[in-house]
């Protein structure tokens, strides 16, 4: 395995576009991460997270 593996060819991941939405219930803020392709959206195929736990990987490189 290379030190810097390619996500697709080395690890078998399939990259896809994601939509990031921000929501609030009045008390708490949430970040929702959904696949952009609606055909990929199915029950439990999403993430709801505290905004403080979500980071932009492009800024971490």
Short mmCIF file of C-alpha atoms in Angstrom, two decimals:
data_model
loop_
_atom_site.label_atom_id
_atom_site.label_comp_id
_atom_site.label_asym_id
_atom_site.label_seq_id
_atom_site.Cartn_x
_atom_site.Cartn_y
_atom_site.Cartn_z
CA UNK A 1 0.00 0.00 0.00
CA UNK A 2 1.45 3.41 -0.92
CA UNK A 3 2.07 5.98 1.83
CA UNK A 4 -0.46 8.27 0.15
CA UNK A 5 -3.01 5.81 -1.30
CA UNK A 6 -5.38 6.83 -4.06
CA UNK A 7 -8.91 6.64 -2.62
CA UNK A 8 -10.37 5.01 -5.73
CA UNK A 9 -7.70 2.71 -7.19
CA UNK A 10 -5.93 1.73 -3.94
CA UNK A 11 -8.77 1.77 -1.41
CA UNK A 12 -11.79 0.98 -3.56
CA UNK A 13 -13.70 4.14 -2.57
CA UNK A 14 -16.00 5.76 -5.08
CA UNK A 15 -15.96 9.54 -4.76
CA UNK A 16 -19.25 11.36 -5.16
CA UNK A 17 -20.57 14.89 -4.92
CA UNK A 18 -22.17 15.88 -1.63
CA UNK A 19 -24.54 18.67 -0.66
CA UNK A 20 -23.93 20.29 2.73
CA UNK A 21 -26.97 21.93 4.33
CA UNK A 22 -27.17 23.86 7.58
CA UNK A 23 -30.28 23.65 9.75
CA UNK A 24 -31.48 24.74 13.19
CA UNK A 25 -34.31 23.58 15.42
CA UNK A 26 -34.24 26.84 17.36
CA UNK A 27 -31.90 25.53 20.05
CA UNK A 28 -29.27 23.55 18.17
CA UNK A 29 -27.62 23.94 14.80
CA UNK A 30 -27.04 20.90 12.60
CA UNK A 31 -25.11 20.18 9.44
CA UNK A 32 -26.61 17.67 7.01
CA UNK A 33 -24.44 15.94 4.43
CA UNK A 34 -26.42 14.37 1.57
CA UNK A 35 -25.41 12.80 -1.74
CA UNK A 36 -26.06 15.26 -4.61
CA UNK A 37 -27.48 12.48 -6.78
CA UNK A 38 -31.01 11.84 -5.52
CA UNK A 39 -30.81 8.26 -6.81
CA UNK A 40 -28.17 7.63 -4.13
CA UNK A 41 -30.32 9.08 -1.36
CA UNK A 42 -32.05 6.31 0.53
CA UNK A 43 -33.04 5.70 4.10
CA UNK A 44 -30.07 6.38 6.41
CA UNK A 45 -27.82 7.52 3.53
CA UNK A 46 -27.05 10.85 5.15
CA UNK A 47 -25.14 12.39 8.06
CA UNK A 48 -26.46 14.84 10.66
CA UNK A 49 -23.64 16.42 12.66
CA UNK A 50 -22.81 19.21 15.06
CA UNK A 51 -21.32 22.00 12.89
CA UNK A 52 -18.24 22.14 15.13
CA UNK A 53 -17.38 18.56 14.17
CA UNK A 54 -17.48 19.13 10.40
CA UNK A 55 -14.32 20.31 8.65
CA UNK A 56 -13.38 21.08 5.07
CA UNK A 57 -10.68 18.60 4.10
CA UNK A 58 -9.34 20.96 1.41
CA UNK A 59 -8.26 23.40 4.14
CA UNK A 60 -6.49 20.66 6.11
CA UNK A 61 -4.00 19.67 3.39
#
